[in-house]
Amino acid sequence: MIPITTFAGQTVAVFGLGGSGLFAARALNEGGANVIAFDDAPLRLEQAKAAGIATQNLSELDWSQVEALVLAPGVPLTHPMPHWTVQLASQAGVEIIGDIELFCRERAKAHETLGIDCPLVAITGTNGKSTTTALTTHLINSAGGDAQMGGNIGVPVLALEPFAPGRSYVLEVSSYQIDLAPSLRATVGILLNVSEDHIDRHGSLENYAALKALLVAQIEKGGTAVIGIDDLHTRAAADRIERAGRNVVRVSVTGPLRDGYYAEGNRIVRAVGGKAYPAAQLAGIGSLRGVHNAQNAACAVAACVALGLQLPDIQKALVSFPGLAHRMQPIGRKPIAGGAILYVNDSKATNADSAAKALASYQDIFWIAGGKPKTGGIESLAEFWPRIRKAYLIGEAAKEFAGTLDGKVPYEIVEVLSAAADTATRDAEASGLKEAIVLLSPACASFDQYPNFEVRGKAFTDLVLALPGVASVTRTV
């Protein structure tokens, strides 16, 4: 755990005592702050008390004595309306921050007072954040570094090992977390892409895109902004940030660049002044299959080169990258007449843009989709209809998705994941295909039937591995 000493002797309110909030309260306590914490969930309050954290209903707090409110990232800051704790803090002129901000202030203090310099790679984007974060960490550590990985990827940032010479940090940062981290200054900032998401939280796509761009616009002096430029928002951000005098490295998977990194088939190419040099080879790396993973890999390679890693070491580490659970994760294989069924868990695809990455990577797909729908549905996926043999629709989105697919893709409303796995297997067995793909790529949030995408993906994996004749598989490399 990283003790937070920047609020020593001061009163700090903490609201939201899930994973990151609980660690924030503990880290502040450890650093000498007077912490008063609260959560709407009684069980979380009990967990905080058991951890030695003082709790009190923040509506009864004397906010004139409070230095800061540390807000869990999932708690509304501005939209659809500010949370009641945000309103109370704002009325009292109390700053509102998150655990990433606590980390950033402590990192700056370690540098200024102790001379400890810990490089920070911060990664954001609508899709690909987790894979790029895990891959960047893997590349650094495989080259002999000491990279700590956390943030939105599931490990609270303050749960990481404390600042020490030679240590670096690789953080996945969501738009929610950027909104609560005004001091976020990365050594290398990565902005992968921007597409419509979280509009209910930020009010508009423009607001959401602007927050994402802040991460790369505010890199530290001498730092590097790595920006995927294959959408309108990120391309404009790259131009704007470069005009402001920042060091920008552009990345594209849609065509060559004069300067930057781009994908050419299975190769990552580095361009300098119009001359192209081989940077990395992705052929045969199952965990980095698909154009979207070429973008993730190119951004990770660019970040690691900016940190001083050598390309031969990077290439060696790419080959051993195991990939992420729940993201295009092969989980089982079943022999059938003339071929086999491959089962793929892509539960992390919680919107259409993310599901597109998986649909683009396979043919002859028996597609399991649905859940709690996102804005825009699945109409943007029409180019992939020819790849889909049949769709199996679950959750709240089933009827909406059926309307979109009607007359274009055969479908069946099966409502729940167990029925989807059984029915897709039956149809795949009867297909006679050499390789039939049963793909869970929901294009939806999980919250109608599961608490998160991890639980949904685990449920799918358990269902698949319980099917007769299915053998467990790992990614092929």
CSV table of C-alpha atoms in Angstrom, one decimal:
chain,number,residue,atom,x,y,z
A,1,MET,CA,0.0,0.0,0.0
A,2,ILE,CA,1.1,3.6,-0.7
A,3,PRO,CA,0.7,5.7,2.4
A,4,ILE,CA,-0.7,9.2,1.6
A,5,THR,CA,1.1,11.8,3.7
A,6,THR,CA,0.1,14.9,1.7
A,7,PHE,CA,-3.0,15.3,4.0
A,8,ALA,CA,-1.2,14.5,7.3
A,9,GLY,CA,-3.0,16.2,10.2
A,10,GLN,CA,-6.0,17.3,8.0
A,11,THR,CA,-9.5,16.0,7.9
A,12,VAL,CA,-10.5,14.2,4.7
A,13,ALA,CA,-13.9,12.9,3.9
A,14,VAL,CA,-14.2,9.7,1.8
A,15,PHE,CA,-17.3,8.6,0.1
A,16,GLY,CA,-17.7,5.2,-1.6
A,17,LEU,CA,-15.9,2.3,0.2
A,18,GLY,CA,-15.6,-0.2,-2.6
A,19,GLY,CA,-12.1,-1.4,-3.5
A,20,SER,CA,-10.5,1.9,-4.4
A,21,GLY,CA,-12.3,3.9,-1.8
A,22,LEU,CA,-11.4,1.6,1.0
A,23,PHE,CA,-7.8,1.6,0.0
A,24,ALA,CA,-7.9,5.4,-0.2
A,25,ALA,CA,-9.2,5.7,3.3
A,26,ARG,CA,-6.6,3.2,4.6
A,27,ALA,CA,-3.8,5.0,2.8
A,28,LEU,CA,-4.8,8.4,4.2
A,29,ASN,CA,-5.1,6.9,7.7
A,30,GLU,CA,-1.6,5.4,7.3
A,31,GLY,CA,-0.2,8.8,6.2
A,32,GLY,CA,-1.6,10.6,9.2
A,33,ALA,CA,-4.9,12.2,7.9
A,34,ASN,CA,-8.0,12.3,10.0
A,35,VAL,CA,-10.3,10.2,7.8
A,36,ILE,CA,-14.1,10.3,8.0
A,37,ALA,CA,-15.7,7.8,5.6
A,38,PHE,CA,-19.2,6.9,4.5
A,39,ASP,CA,-21.0,4.6,2.0
A,40,ASP,CA,-24.7,4.0,1.3
A,41,ALA,CA,-24.1,0.2,1.7
A,42,PRO,CA,-24.1,-1.0,5.3
A,43,LEU,CA,-21.8,-3.9,4.5
A,44,ARG,CA,-19.1,-1.6,3.2
A,45,LEU,CA,-19.4,0.5,6.3
A,46,GLU,CA,-18.9,-2.5,8.4
A,47,GLN,CA,-15.8,-3.5,6.4
A,48,ALA,CA,-14.4,0.0,6.9
A,49,LYS,CA,-15.0,-0.1,10.6
A,50,ALA,CA,-13.2,-3.5,10.7
A,51,ALA,CA,-10.3,-1.9,9.0
A,52,GLY,CA,-10.1,0.8,11.7
A,53,ILE,CA,-11.6,3.6,9.6
A,54,ALA,CA,-13.8,6.1,11.3
A,55,THR,CA,-17.2,6.4,9.7
A,56,GLN,CA,-20.0,9.0,9.9
A,57,ASN,CA,-22.9,10.0,7.8
A,58,LEU,CA,-21.3,12.8,5.7
A,59,SER,CA,-24.6,14.7,5.7
A,60,GLU,CA,-24.0,15.4,9.4
A,61,LEU,CA,-20.4,16.5,8.9
A,62,ASP,CA,-19.1,20.0,9.6
A,63,TRP,CA,-17.7,20.6,6.1
A,64,SER,CA,-15.9,23.8,7.2
A,65,GLN,CA,-13.4,21.5,8.9
A,66,VAL,CA,-12.8,19.3,5.8
A,67,GLU,CA,-9.8,19.7,3.5
A,68,ALA,CA,-10.9,17.4,0.7
A,69,LEU,CA,-13.6,15.0,-0.4
A,70,VAL,CA,-12.2,11.8,-1.9
A,71,LEU,CA,-14.9,10.4,-4.1
A,72,ALA,CA,-15.1,6.9,-5.6
A,73,PRO,CA,-15.0,7.1,-9.4
A,74,GLY,CA,-18.4,5.6,-9.9
A,75,VAL,CA,-20.2,8.3,-7.9
A,76,PRO,CA,-21.7,11.0,-10.1
A,77,LEU,CA,-19.6,14.2,-10.1
A,78,THR,CA,-21.6,16.3,-12.6
A,79,HIS,CA,-24.1,14.2,-14.6
A,80,PRO,CA,-26.9,13.2,-14.5
A,81,MET,CA,-26.7,15.4,-11.4
A,82,PRO,CA,-24.0,15.8,-8.7
A,83,HIS,CA,-24.1,13.3,-5.8
A,84,TRP,CA,-25.3,14.8,-2.5
A,85,THR,CA,-21.8,14.6,-1.1
A,86,VAL,CA,-20.5,16.6,-4.1
A,87,GLN,CA,-23.1,19.2,-3.5
A,88,LEU,CA,-22.2,19.6,0.2
A,89,ALA,CA,-18.5,19.7,-0.6
A,90,SER,CA,-19.0,22.3,-3.4
A,91,GLN,CA,-21.1,24.5,-1.2
A,92,ALA,CA,-18.3,24.5,1.4
A,93,GLY,CA,-15.6,25.2,-1.1
A,94,VAL,CA,-14.0,21.8,-0.4
A,95,GLU,CA,-12.0,20.3,-3.3
A,96,ILE,CA,-13.3,17.0,-4.7
A,97,ILE,CA,-10.7,14.4,-5.8
A,98,GLY,CA,-10.1,10.7,-6.4
A,99,ASP,CA,-7.6,8.1,-5.5
A,100,ILE,CA,-5.5,8.7,-8.7
A,101,GLU,CA,-5.1,12.3,-7.5
A,102,LEU,CA,-3.9,11.1,-4.1
A,103,PHE,CA,-1.3,8.9,-5.9
A,104,CYS,CA,-0.2,11.8,-8.1
A,105,ARG,CA,0.4,14.2,-5.2
A,106,GLU,CA,2.3,11.6,-3.3
A,107,ARG,CA,4.4,10.7,-6.3
A,108,ALA,CA,5.3,14.4,-6.8
A,109,LYS,CA,6.2,14.7,-3.1
A,110,ALA,CA,8.4,11.6,-3.3
A,111,HIS,CA,10.3,13.2,-6.2
A,112,GLU,CA,10.6,16.7,-4.5
A,113,THR,CA,11.5,15.6,-1.0
A,114,LEU,CA,13.2,12.3,-1.4
A,115,GLY,CA,14.6,12.5,-5.0
A,116,ILE,CA,12.7,9.3,-6.0
A,117,ASP,CA,11.8,9.4,-9.7
A,118,CYS,CA,9.1,6.8,-10.6
A,119,PRO,CA,8.1,7.0,-14.3
A,120,LEU,CA,4.3,6.9,-14.8
A,121,VAL,CA,2.6,5.5,-17.9
A,122,ALA,CA,-1.1,6.5,-17.8
A,123,ILE,CA,-3.5,4.9,-20.4
A,124,THR,CA,-7.0,5.8,-21.4
A,125,GLY,CA,-9.4,5.4,-24.4
A,126,THR,CA,-12.8,4.0,-24.9
A,127,ASN,CA,-11.6,0.6,-25.9
A,128,GLY,CA,-8.3,-1.3,-25.4
A,129,LYS,CA,-7.2,0.3,-22.1
A,130,SER,CA,-6.9,-2.9,-20.2
A,131,THR,CA,-5.0,-4.8,-22.8
A,132,THR,CA,-2.6,-1.9,-23.4
A,133,THR,CA,-2.1,-1.5,-19.7
A,134,ALA,CA,-1.3,-5.2,-19.1
A,135,LEU,CA,0.9,-5.4,-22.2
A,136,THR,CA,2.9,-2.3,-21.3
A,137,THR,CA,3.5,-3.7,-17.8
A,138,HIS,CA,4.5,-7.0,-19.3
A,139,LEU,CA,7.0,-5.4,-21.7
A,140,ILE,CA,8.6,-3.4,-18.9
A,141,ASN,CA,8.9,-6.3,-16.5
A,142,SER,CA,10.0,-8.8,-19.1
A,143,ALA,CA,12.9,-6.4,-19.9
A,144,GLY,CA,14.0,-6.5,-16.3
A,145,GLY,CA,12.0,-3.5,-15.0
A,146,ASP,CA,9.8,-3.2,-11.9
A,147,ALA,CA,6.5,-2.0,-13.2
A,148,GLN,CA,3.4,-1.8,-10.9
A,149,MET,CA,0.1,-2.1,-12.6
A,150,GLY,CA,-3.2,-0.7,-11.3
A,151,GLY,CA,-6.0,1.8,-11.6
A,152,ASN,CA,-9.1,1.0,-13.5
A,153,ILE,CA,-7.8,-2.4,-14.5
A,154,GLY,CA,-9.0,-3.7,-11.1
A,155,VAL,CA,-6.1,-3.1,-8.7
A,156,PRO,CA,-6.6,0.1,-6.7
A,157,VAL,CA,-3.7,2.4,-7.4
A,158,LEU,CA,-3.0,2.9,-3.7
A,159,ALA,CA,-2.8,-0.9,-3.2
A,160,LEU,CA,0.4,-0.9,-5.2
A,161,GLU,CA,3.9,-1.0,-3.8
A,162,PRO,CA,5.2,2.3,-2.4
A,163,PHE,CA,7.5,4.6,-4.4
A,164,ALA,CA,11.1,3.3,-4.7
A,165,PRO,CA,14.1,3.9,-7.0
A,166,GLY,CA,13.8,2.0,-10.2
A,167,ARG,CA,10.1,1.4,-9.9
A,168,SER,CA,7.6,2.5,-12.5
A,169,TYR,CA,3.8,2.6,-12.5
A,170,VAL,CA,1.4,1.7,-15.4
A,171,LEU,CA,-2.1,2.9,-14.8
A,172,GLU,CA,-5.4,2.3,-16.6
A,173,VAL,CA,-7.3,5.5,-16.1
A,174,SER,CA,-11.0,5.9,-16.9
A,175,SER,CA,-12.8,9.2,-17.8
A,176,TYR,CA,-14.3,9.1,-14.3
A,177,GLN,CA,-10.9,9.0,-12.8
A,178,ILE,CA,-9.4,11.7,-15.0
A,179,ASP,CA,-12.3,13.9,-13.9
A,180,LEU,CA,-11.1,13.5,-10.3
A,181,ALA,CA,-7.3,13.9,-10.9
A,182,PRO,CA,-6.3,17.4,-11.8
A,183,SER,CA,-2.7,16.8,-11.0
A,184,LEU,CA,-2.3,13.8,-13.3
A,185,ARG,CA,1.0,14.3,-15.1
A,186,ALA,CA,2.3,11.2,-16.8
A,187,THR,CA,5.8,10.5,-18.1
A,188,VAL,CA,4.0,8.7,-21.0
A,189,GLY,CA,0.3,9.3,-21.6
A,190,ILE,CA,-1.5,7.0,-24.0
A,191,LEU,CA,-4.8,7.9,-25.6
A,192,LEU,CA,-6.0,5.0,-27.7
A,193,ASN,CA,-9.3,6.0,-29.2
A,194,VAL,CA,-12.6,7.8,-28.5
A,195,SER,CA,-16.1,6.6,-29.4
A,196,GLU,CA,-19.4,7.2,-27.8
A,197,ASP,CA,-19.6,5.9,-24.2
A,198,HIS,CA,-20.6,7.1,-20.7
A,199,ILE,CA,-22.7,10.0,-22.1
A,200,ASP,CA,-25.0,9.7,-19.1
A,201,ARG,CA,-22.0,10.5,-16.9
A,202,HIS,CA,-20.4,13.3,-18.9
A,203,GLY,CA,-23.4,14.9,-20.6
A,204,SER,CA,-22.1,14.8,-24.2
A,205,LEU,CA,-19.6,13.1,-26.4
A,206,GLU,CA,-17.6,16.4,-26.6
A,207,ASN,CA,-17.3,16.5,-22.8
A,208,TYR,CA,-16.2,12.8,-22.7
A,209,ALA,CA,-13.6,13.3,-25.5
A,210,ALA,CA,-12.2,16.4,-23.8
A,211,LEU,CA,-11.7,14.5,-20.6
A,212,LYS,CA,-9.9,11.7,-22.3
A,213,ALA,CA,-7.6,14.2,-24.1
A,214,LEU,CA,-6.7,15.8,-20.8
A,215,LEU,CA,-4.6,12.8,-19.9
A,216,VAL,CA,-2.2,13.3,-22.9
A,217,ALA,CA,-2.5,17.1,-22.9
A,218,GLN,CA,-1.1,17.3,-19.3
A,219,ILE,CA,2.0,15.0,-19.6
A,220,GLU,CA,4.9,16.1,-17.4
A,221,LYS,CA,7.7,18.3,-18.8
A,222,GLY,CA,9.8,16.2,-21.2
A,223,GLY,CA,7.1,13.5,-21.4
A,224,THR,CA,5.6,11.8,-24.4
A,225,ALA,CA,2.0,11.7,-25.6
A,226,VAL,CA,1.2,8.6,-27.5
A,227,ILE,CA,-2.1,9.1,-29.4
A,228,GLY,CA,-4.0,6.7,-31.7
A,229,ILE,CA,-5.2,9.0,-34.5
A,230,ASP,CA,-7.8,6.8,-36.2
A,231,ASP,CA,-10.8,8.8,-35.1
A,232,LEU,CA,-11.8,12.4,-35.4
A,233,HIS,CA,-11.5,13.2,-31.7
A,234,THR,CA,-8.1,11.8,-31.1
A,235,ARG,CA,-6.7,13.1,-34.4
A,236,ALA,CA,-7.8,16.6,-33.4
A,237,ALA,CA,-6.3,16.2,-29.9
A,238,ALA,CA,-2.9,15.1,-31.3
A,239,ASP,CA,-2.7,18.2,-33.5
A,240,ARG,CA,-3.8,20.5,-30.7
A,241,ILE,CA,-1.4,19.0,-28.2
A,242,GLU,CA,1.5,19.1,-30.6
A,243,ARG,CA,0.8,22.8,-31.3
A,244,ALA,CA,1.0,23.4,-27.6
A,245,GLY,CA,4.6,22.2,-27.7
A,246,ARG,CA,4.2,18.7,-26.3
A,247,ASN,CA,6.1,15.7,-27.7
A,248,VAL,CA,3.4,13.7,-29.6
A,249,VAL,CA,3.9,10.2,-31.1
A,250,ARG,CA,1.1,9.3,-33.4
A,251,VAL,CA,-0.2,5.7,-34.0
A,252,SER,CA,-2.4,4.4,-36.8
A,253,VAL,CA,-3.7,1.1,-37.9
A,254,THR,CA,-5.5,2.5,-41.0
A,255,GLY,CA,-2.5,3.6,-43.0
A,256,PRO,CA,1.1,4.6,-43.0
A,257,LEU,CA,2.4,7.7,-41.3
A,258,ARG,CA,5.3,10.0,-42.0
A,259,ASP,CA,6.3,10.0,-38.3
A,260,GLY,CA,5.0,7.6,-35.7
A,261,TYR,CA,4.0,4.0,-35.5
A,262,TYR,CA,1.6,2.2,-37.8
A,263,ALA,CA,0.4,-1.3,-38.5
A,264,GLU,CA,1.2,-3.0,-41.8
A,265,GLY,CA,-0.3,-6.4,-41.9
A,266,ASN,CA,1.2,-8.2,-38.9
A,267,ARG,CA,4.0,-5.8,-38.5
A,268,ILE,CA,4.4,-2.6,-36.4
A,269,VAL,CA,6.4,-0.1,-38.4
A,270,ARG,CA,8.2,3.0,-37.0
A,271,ALA,CA,8.3,5.9,-39.3
A,272,VAL,CA,10.8,8.8,-38.9
A,273,GLY,CA,10.8,11.6,-41.4
A,274,GLY,CA,9.1,9.5,-44.0
A,275,LYS,CA,11.5,6.5,-43.6
A,276,ALA,CA,10.0,3.3,-42.4
A,277,TYR,CA,11.8,0.9,-39.9
A,278,PRO,CA,10.5,-2.4,-38.6
A,279,ALA,CA,9.6,-2.1,-34.9
A,280,ALA,CA,7.7,-5.3,-34.0
A,281,GLN,CA,6.2,-8.5,-35.5
A,282,LEU,CA,2.8,-9.7,-34.3
A,283,ALA,CA,2.4,-12.8,-36.5
A,284,GLY,CA,1.6,-15.9,-34.6
A,285,ILE,CA,0.9,-14.1,-31.3
A,286,GLY,CA,-2.6,-15.3,-30.4
A,287,SER,CA,-3.1,-12.9,-27.6
A,288,LEU,CA,-2.7,-9.9,-30.0
A,289,ARG,CA,-4.9,-11.1,-32.8
A,290,GLY,CA,-6.9,-8.5,-34.7
A,291,VAL,CA,-6.5,-4.9,-35.9
A,292,HIS,CA,-7.6,-3.5,-32.5
A,293,ASN,CA,-4.7,-5.4,-30.8
A,294,ALA,CA,-2.3,-4.0,-33.4
A,295,GLN,CA,-3.3,-0.6,-32.1
A,296,ASN,CA,-2.8,-1.7,-28.5
A,297,ALA,CA,0.5,-3.2,-29.3
A,298,ALA,CA,1.8,-0.2,-31.3
A,299,CYS,CA,0.9,2.2,-28.5
A,300,ALA,CA,2.5,-0.1,-25.9
A,301,VAL,CA,5.7,-0.4,-28.1
A,302,ALA,CA,5.8,3.4,-28.6
A,303,ALA,CA,5.4,4.0,-24.8
A,304,CYS,CA,8.2,1.5,-24.0
A,305,VAL,CA,10.6,3.0,-26.6
A,306,ALA,CA,9.9,6.4,-25.0
A,307,LEU,CA,10.9,4.9,-21.6
A,308,GLY,CA,14.2,3.7,-23.1
A,309,LEU,CA,13.4,0.0,-23.8
A,310,GLN,CA,15.2,-1.6,-26.7
A,311,LEU,CA,13.2,-3.1,-29.6
A,312,PRO,CA,14.7,-6.6,-29.4
A,313,ASP,CA,13.7,-6.9,-25.8
A,314,ILE,CA,10.2,-5.6,-26.6
A,315,GLN,CA,9.8,-8.2,-29.4
A,316,LYS,CA,10.8,-11.0,-27.1
A,317,ALA,CA,8.3,-9.9,-24.5
A,318,LEU,CA,5.4,-9.5,-27.1
A,319,VAL,CA,5.6,-13.2,-27.9
A,320,SER,CA,5.1,-14.2,-24.3
A,321,PHE,CA,2.2,-11.9,-23.6
A,322,PRO,CA,-0.6,-14.0,-22.2
A,323,GLY,CA,-3.5,-11.6,-22.9
A,324,LEU,CA,-6.4,-10.7,-20.7
A,325,ALA,CA,-9.1,-12.8,-19.2
A,326,HIS,CA,-12.6,-11.9,-20.7
A,327,ARG,CA,-11.1,-10.2,-23.7
A,328,MET,CA,-11.2,-12.5,-26.8
A,329,GLN,CA,-10.1,-15.3,-24.5
A,330,PRO,CA,-10.2,-18.8,-25.9
A,331,ILE,CA,-11.6,-21.0,-23.2
A,332,GLY,CA,-12.7,-24.3,-24.7
A,333,ARG,CA,-12.6,-26.5,-27.7
A,334,LYS,CA,-15.0,-29.3,-28.7
A,335,PRO,CA,-14.3,-31.7,-31.6
A,336,ILE,CA,-17.2,-32.1,-34.0
A,337,ALA,CA,-17.7,-34.0,-37.3
A,338,GLY,CA,-15.2,-32.5,-39.7
A,339,GLY,CA,-13.7,-29.9,-37.3
A,340,ALA,CA,-14.1,-28.3,-33.9
A,341,ILE,CA,-16.0,-25.6,-32.0
A,342,LEU,CA,-13.8,-22.9,-30.4
A,343,TYR,CA,-15.5,-21.1,-27.5
A,344,VAL,CA,-14.3,-17.5,-26.9
A,345,ASN,CA,-15.0,-15.4,-23.9
A,346,ASP,CA,-15.2,-11.7,-24.8
A,347,SER,CA,-17.4,-10.6,-21.9
A,348,LYS,CA,-15.3,-7.4,-21.6
A,349,ALA,CA,-17.0,-6.1,-24.8
A,350,THR,CA,-19.5,-4.0,-23.0
A,351,ASN,CA,-20.3,-1.7,-26.0
A,352,ALA,CA,-20.7,-2.2,-29.8
A,353,ASP,CA,-17.3,-0.7,-30.6
A,354,SER,CA,-15.6,-3.2,-28.4
A,355,ALA,CA,-17.6,-6.1,-29.7
A,356,ALA,CA,-16.6,-5.0,-33.3
A,357,LYS,CA,-13.0,-6.0,-32.5
A,358,ALA,CA,-14.0,-9.6,-31.8
A,359,LEU,CA,-16.4,-9.9,-34.7
A,360,ALA,CA,-13.7,-8.6,-37.0
A,361,SER,CA,-11.3,-11.3,-35.8
A,362,TYR,CA,-13.3,-14.4,-36.6
A,363,GLN,CA,-15.5,-16.0,-39.3
A,364,ASP,CA,-18.4,-18.4,-38.9
A,365,ILE,CA,-19.5,-17.0,-35.6
A,366,PHE,CA,-22.3,-18.2,-33.4
A,367,TRP,CA,-22.7,-14.9,-31.5
A,368,ILE,CA,-24.0,-14.5,-27.9
A,369,ALA,CA,-25.0,-10.9,-27.4
A,370,GLY,CA,-27.1,-8.8,-25.1
A,371,GLY,CA,-27.4,-7.5,-21.5
A,372,LYS,CA,-28.0,-4.0,-20.4
A,373,PRO,CA,-28.0,-2.0,-23.6
A,374,LYS,CA,-25.7,1.0,-24.3
A,375,THR,CA,-26.6,4.1,-26.4
A,376,GLY,CA,-26.7,3.2,-30.1
A,377,GLY,CA,-27.4,-0.5,-29.8
A,378,ILE,CA,-25.7,-2.7,-32.4
A,379,GLU,CA,-26.6,-1.0,-35.6
A,380,SER,CA,-23.0,0.1,-36.1
A,381,LEU,CA,-22.0,-3.6,-36.4
A,382,ALA,CA,-23.8,-4.2,-39.7
A,383,GLU,CA,-20.6,-4.7,-41.7
A,384,PHE,CA,-20.0,-7.9,-39.6
A,385,TRP,CA,-23.4,-9.5,-40.3
A,386,PRO,CA,-21.9,-11.8,-43.0
A,387,ARG,CA,-19.5,-13.3,-40.4
A,388,ILE,CA,-22.4,-14.3,-38.1
A,389,ARG,CA,-24.1,-17.7,-38.7
A,390,LYS,CA,-26.6,-17.0,-35.9
A,391,ALA,CA,-27.1,-14.8,-32.9
A,392,TYR,CA,-28.3,-15.8,-29.4
A,393,LEU,CA,-29.8,-12.9,-27.6
A,394,ILE,CA,-29.9,-12.5,-23.8
A,395,GLY,CA,-30.9,-9.9,-21.2
A,396,GLU,CA,-32.7,-6.6,-21.4
A,397,ALA,CA,-31.3,-5.8,-24.9
A,398,ALA,CA,-32.7,-9.0,-26.5
A,399,LYS,CA,-35.8,-7.5,-28.1
A,400,GLU,CA,-34.0,-4.4,-29.3
A,401,PHE,CA,-31.2,-6.4,-30.9
A,402,ALA,CA,-33.7,-8.8,-32.5
A,403,GLY,CA,-35.3,-5.8,-34.2
A,404,THR,CA,-31.9,-4.7,-35.5
A,405,LEU,CA,-31.0,-8.2,-36.8
A,406,ASP,CA,-34.4,-9.1,-38.2
A,407,GLY,CA,-34.1,-10.1,-41.9
A,408,LYS,CA,-30.3,-9.8,-41.8
A,409,VAL,CA,-29.0,-12.4,-39.4
A,410,PRO,CA,-30.7,-15.5,-38.0
A,411,TYR,CA,-31.3,-15.1,-34.3
A,412,GLU,CA,-33.0,-16.6,-31.3
A,413,ILE,CA,-34.0,-14.9,-28.1
A,414,VAL,CA,-32.8,-17.2,-25.4
A,415,GLU,CA,-32.8,-14.7,-22.5
A,416,VAL,CA,-30.1,-16.3,-20.3
A,417,LEU,CA,-26.5,-17.3,-20.8
A,418,SER,CA,-26.9,-21.0,-20.0
A,419,ALA,CA,-29.5,-21.4,-22.7
A,420,ALA,CA,-27.3,-19.4,-25.1
A,421,ALA,CA,-24.3,-21.7,-24.5
A,422,ASP,CA,-26.4,-24.8,-25.0
A,423,THR,CA,-28.3,-23.6,-28.1
A,424,ALA,CA,-25.2,-22.2,-29.8
A,425,THR,CA,-23.3,-25.4,-29.2
A,426,ARG,CA,-26.2,-27.4,-30.7
A,427,ASP,CA,-26.2,-25.3,-33.9
A,428,ALA,CA,-22.4,-25.2,-34.2
A,429,GLU,CA,-22.3,-29.0,-33.9
A,430,ALA,CA,-24.8,-29.3,-36.8
A,431,SER,CA,-23.0,-26.7,-39.0
A,432,GLY,CA,-20.3,-29.0,-40.4
A,433,LEU,CA,-17.8,-26.2,-40.2
A,434,LYS,CA,-14.1,-26.8,-39.9
A,435,GLU,CA,-13.9,-24.2,-37.1
A,436,ALA,CA,-17.2,-22.9,-35.6
A,437,ILE,CA,-16.7,-20.0,-33.2
A,438,VAL,CA,-19.1,-19.7,-30.2
A,439,LEU,CA,-18.4,-16.1,-29.2
A,440,LEU,CA,-19.7,-14.3,-26.1
A,441,SER,CA,-19.2,-10.7,-27.1
A,442,PRO,CA,-22.3,-9.0,-25.5
A,443,ALA,CA,-22.0,-5.4,-26.8
A,444,CYS,CA,-23.8,-4.5,-23.5
A,445,ALA,CA,-23.1,-3.9,-19.9
A,446,SER,CA,-23.7,-6.9,-17.6
A,447,PHE,CA,-25.8,-5.2,-14.8
A,448,ASP,CA,-29.2,-6.6,-15.8
A,449,GLN,CA,-28.1,-10.1,-14.9
A,450,TYR,CA,-24.5,-10.0,-13.5
A,451,PRO,CA,-22.7,-7.5,-11.1
A,452,ASN,CA,-19.9,-7.0,-13.6
A,453,PHE,CA,-18.4,-8.3,-16.9
A,454,GLU,CA,-15.9,-10.5,-14.9
A,455,VAL,CA,-18.7,-12.4,-13.2
A,456,ARG,CA,-20.5,-12.8,-16.6
A,457,GLY,CA,-17.3,-14.1,-18.3
A,458,LYS,CA,-16.7,-16.5,-15.4
A,459,ALA,CA,-20.2,-17.8,-15.7
A,460,PHE,CA,-19.8,-18.4,-19.4
A,461,THR,CA,-16.5,-20.1,-18.9
A,462,ASP,CA,-18.0,-22.4,-16.3
A,463,LEU,CA,-21.0,-23.2,-18.5
A,464,VAL,CA,-18.7,-24.0,-21.5
A,465,LEU,CA,-16.3,-26.2,-19.6
A,466,ALA,CA,-19.3,-28.2,-18.2
A,467,LEU,CA,-20.5,-29.1,-21.7
A,468,PRO,CA,-19.8,-32.7,-22.7
A,469,GLY,CA,-16.7,-33.1,-24.8
A,470,VAL,CA,-15.3,-29.6,-24.2
A,471,ALA,CA,-11.6,-29.4,-23.3
A,472,SER,CA,-10.1,-26.3,-21.7
A,473,VAL,CA,-7.7,-24.3,-23.8
A,474,THR,CA,-5.4,-21.4,-23.3
A,475,ARG,CA,-4.4,-18.8,-25.8
A,476,THR,CA,-2.2,-20.0,-28.6
A,477,VAL,CA,1.1,-18.1,-29.0
